[in-house]
Amino acid sequence: FGMSGSQVIVPIQTMNRDVSDTNYKSLLRPFSRKKLSASLLFDDIELALFDSSVCLKTVAYALKVKLRSVLDVMSSDFDSLEVLKKLQVDDREIFETIMDQEVMPGVGNVIKCEGLFHSKVHPKSISRHIPSDILHQLIQNLQRFARDWYQKRKVRKDIFKSVYGVEVCITCRQGIRLVRSGILQRITYFCESCQILYTSRLFLSWCLFYSILFHLNFFVT
């Protein structure tokens, strides 16, 4: 379904499927502006899917999805520590890692951008080089935004986006950058000024070292 998809169940035994049928039309009226993606007929009901993508999967795939529910940001079984373990050993750039459905199922493009922005993490940061406490914060922000957005969509409302589709950073008032990157060339919005680029732990150590030297020199002089 994504965040915009929806469904309606039509009890076949109590009405015909003719679009002129009053009861049938009343059930579909809230979805008049949505695109019908698929209609599945069962013995006693029709399941209509709107603004959704449809793909047939095997039972083996369904079992695989069930097993990774601890990684799914929308699952009640979500385990942030399991996700953290994966992020800590991944050599890819973080924007690509968190969009990998084998790592964090349920994270889409908007959720990715918003989570990274609120965690102050540059999308080109290398996943395993990001400090563990920052990764934990990122996981929490991704989950929080995904669930808040879902609750908004349930009542047909949109959620405030701090960076996605925004031109000026709400924090520093600098321009928001938009890039296409990764294998799928998905767009990423981010603030070059507010979001920290983590490239290696050695680099961070040198930054800390020179920062200490600078402050010591400042106080000495």
C-alpha positions as CSV (number, residue, x, y, z in Angstrom):
1,F,0.0,0.0,0.0
2,G,2.8,2.4,0.7
3,M,1.5,5.4,2.6
4,S,-1.3,6.4,0.2
5,G,-2.8,3.0,-0.6
6,S,-6.2,1.9,0.7
7,Q,-8.7,-0.9,0.4
8,V,-12.4,-1.5,0.6
9,I,-14.3,-4.8,1.1
10,V,-17.5,-5.3,-0.8
11,P,-19.8,-8.1,0.5
12,I,-20.9,-9.7,-2.8
13,Q,-24.0,-11.5,-1.5
14,T,-25.7,-8.3,-0.4
15,M,-25.2,-6.3,-3.6
16,N,-24.5,-6.6,-7.3
17,R,-21.2,-5.2,-8.7
18,D,-22.9,-2.8,-11.1
19,V,-21.6,0.7,-10.7
20,S,-25.1,2.0,-10.8
21,D,-26.0,0.1,-7.7
22,T,-26.5,2.6,-4.9
23,N,-24.9,0.6,-2.1
24,Y,-21.9,-0.3,-4.3
25,K,-21.4,3.4,-5.2
26,S,-21.7,4.5,-1.6
27,L,-18.9,2.1,-0.5
28,L,-16.6,3.4,-3.3
29,R,-17.4,7.1,-2.9
30,P,-14.5,7.8,-0.5
31,F,-12.1,6.4,-3.1
32,S,-13.5,8.3,-6.1
33,R,-10.2,10.3,-6.5
34,K,-8.0,7.2,-6.2
35,K,-6.8,4.8,-8.9
36,L,-8.2,1.3,-8.7
37,S,-5.0,-1.0,-8.8
38,A,-6.6,-4.4,-8.4
39,S,-9.9,-6.1,-7.6
40,L,-9.8,-9.6,-6.0
41,L,-13.0,-11.7,-6.0
42,F,-13.5,-14.3,-3.3
43,D,-16.6,-16.5,-2.5
44,D,-18.5,-13.8,-0.5
45,I,-16.5,-10.6,-0.9
46,E,-14.7,-8.4,-3.3
47,L,-11.4,-6.8,-2.2
48,A,-10.7,-3.5,-4.1
49,L,-7.2,-2.0,-3.8
50,F,-6.5,1.6,-4.6
51,D,-3.3,3.5,-5.2
52,S,-1.3,0.3,-4.6
53,S,1.3,-1.8,-6.4
54,V,0.3,-5.4,-7.1
55,C,2.8,-8.2,-7.3
56,L,2.3,-12.0,-7.0
57,K,4.6,-13.7,-4.5
58,T,5.3,-17.2,-3.4
59,V,4.6,-18.8,0.0
60,A,8.3,-19.0,0.5
61,Y,8.6,-15.2,0.0
62,A,5.7,-14.6,2.5
63,L,7.6,-16.7,5.1
64,K,10.7,-14.7,4.4
65,V,8.8,-11.5,5.1
66,K,7.5,-12.9,8.3
67,L,11.0,-13.8,9.5
68,R,12.2,-10.2,8.9
69,S,9.4,-8.6,10.8
70,V,11.8,-7.7,13.6
71,L,13.5,-5.3,11.1
72,D,10.2,-3.7,9.8
73,V,9.7,-0.2,11.2
74,M,5.9,-0.7,11.0
75,S,5.9,-4.1,12.8
76,S,4.9,-4.6,16.4
77,D,7.8,-7.1,16.5
78,F,10.3,-4.3,15.5
79,D,13.7,-4.7,17.3
80,S,15.9,-1.7,17.0
81,L,19.0,-3.6,18.3
82,E,18.7,-6.1,15.4
83,V,18.7,-3.2,12.9
84,L,21.6,-1.5,14.7
85,K,23.7,-4.6,14.3
86,K,23.2,-4.5,10.5
87,L,24.0,-0.8,10.2
88,Q,27.2,-1.2,12.3
89,V,28.8,-3.6,9.8
90,D,27.4,-2.2,6.5
91,D,30.0,-0.5,4.1
92,R,27.4,1.3,2.0
93,E,26.4,4.9,2.2
94,I,23.7,5.3,4.8
95,F,21.0,6.5,2.4
96,E,21.4,3.3,0.5
97,T,21.6,1.0,3.5
98,I,18.4,2.1,5.2
99,M,16.5,1.9,1.9
100,D,17.5,-1.8,1.6
101,Q,14.4,-3.8,2.4
102,E,16.5,-6.6,3.7
103,V,17.9,-4.2,6.3
104,M,15.0,-1.9,7.2
105,P,11.7,-3.0,5.5
106,G,9.2,-0.3,5.4
107,V,11.6,2.7,4.9
108,G,10.7,4.6,1.8
109,N,12.2,7.7,0.2
110,V,10.4,10.3,2.3
111,I,11.0,8.5,5.5
112,K,14.7,8.1,4.6
113,C,15.1,11.9,4.0
114,E,13.2,12.9,7.1
115,G,14.9,10.4,9.4
116,L,18.4,11.4,8.3
117,F,17.6,15.1,8.6
118,H,16.2,14.9,12.2
119,S,19.3,12.7,13.1
120,K,21.7,15.3,11.5
121,V,23.3,12.6,9.4
122,H,24.5,13.3,5.9
123,P,23.1,10.8,3.4
124,K,26.5,10.0,2.0
125,S,27.9,8.9,5.4
126,I,29.3,5.4,5.5
127,S,27.0,3.3,7.6
128,R,29.5,1.5,9.8
129,H,31.5,4.7,10.5
130,I,28.5,6.5,12.1
131,P,28.7,6.4,15.9
132,S,26.4,3.8,17.5
133,D,24.5,6.4,19.5
134,I,23.8,8.3,16.3
135,L,22.7,5.2,14.5
136,H,20.4,4.4,17.4
137,Q,18.9,7.9,17.2
138,L,18.5,7.5,13.4
139,I,16.6,4.2,13.8
140,Q,14.3,5.8,16.3
141,N,13.6,8.8,14.1
142,L,12.9,6.6,11.0
143,Q,10.5,4.5,13.0
144,R,8.8,7.5,14.6
145,F,8.3,9.4,11.4
146,A,7.0,6.2,9.6
147,R,4.4,5.5,12.3
148,D,3.3,9.1,12.7
149,W,2.9,9.4,8.9
150,Y,0.9,6.2,8.8
151,Q,-1.5,7.5,11.5
152,K,-2.0,10.7,9.5
153,R,-2.7,8.8,6.3
154,K,-5.3,6.7,8.1
155,V,-7.4,9.9,8.6
156,R,-6.5,11.2,5.1
157,K,-4.2,13.9,6.4
158,D,-0.6,14.6,5.4
159,I,2.4,15.0,7.7
160,F,4.6,18.0,8.0
161,K,7.9,17.4,6.2
162,S,11.0,19.2,7.4
163,V,13.3,18.5,4.4
164,Y,11.5,16.4,1.7
165,G,10.4,18.8,-1.0
166,V,11.7,21.8,0.9
167,E,13.9,24.5,-0.6
168,V,15.2,26.2,2.5
169,C,16.4,24.5,5.7
170,I,14.1,25.2,8.6
171,T,17.1,25.2,11.0
172,C,19.9,27.2,9.3
173,R,18.0,28.8,6.5
174,Q,20.5,27.6,3.9
175,G,19.4,26.0,0.7
176,I,18.3,22.3,0.7
177,R,20.2,20.1,-1.7
178,L,18.6,17.6,-4.0
179,V,20.6,14.8,-5.5
180,R,19.9,11.5,-7.3
181,S,22.1,8.7,-6.2
182,G,22.3,4.9,-5.7
183,I,21.4,2.1,-8.1
184,L,17.8,3.2,-8.4
185,Q,18.7,6.9,-8.6
186,R,16.2,7.8,-5.9
187,I,16.1,11.5,-5.0
188,T,17.4,12.6,-1.6
189,Y,16.8,16.0,0.1
190,F,19.4,17.1,2.7
191,C,21.1,20.1,4.3
192,E,24.8,20.2,3.6
193,S,25.2,22.5,6.6
194,C,23.2,20.7,9.3
195,Q,23.8,17.1,8.4
196,I,27.2,15.7,9.4
197,L,29.2,13.6,7.0
198,Y,30.7,10.5,8.7
199,T,33.4,9.1,6.4
200,S,35.7,7.1,8.7
201,R,36.4,6.8,12.4
202,L,40.0,7.9,11.8
203,F,38.7,11.1,10.2
204,L,36.5,11.7,13.2
205,S,39.4,11.1,15.6
206,W,41.6,13.6,13.9
207,C,38.7,16.2,13.9
208,L,38.3,15.6,17.7
209,F,42.1,15.8,18.2
210,Y,42.5,19.1,16.3
211,S,39.4,20.5,18.0
212,I,41.0,19.8,21.4
213,L,44.3,21.4,20.3
214,F,42.5,24.5,19.0
215,H,40.7,25.0,22.3
216,L,43.8,24.4,24.3
217,N,45.7,26.9,22.2
218,F,42.8,29.4,22.6
219,F,42.9,29.2,26.4
220,V,46.7,29.3,26.6
221,T,46.9,32.5,24.5
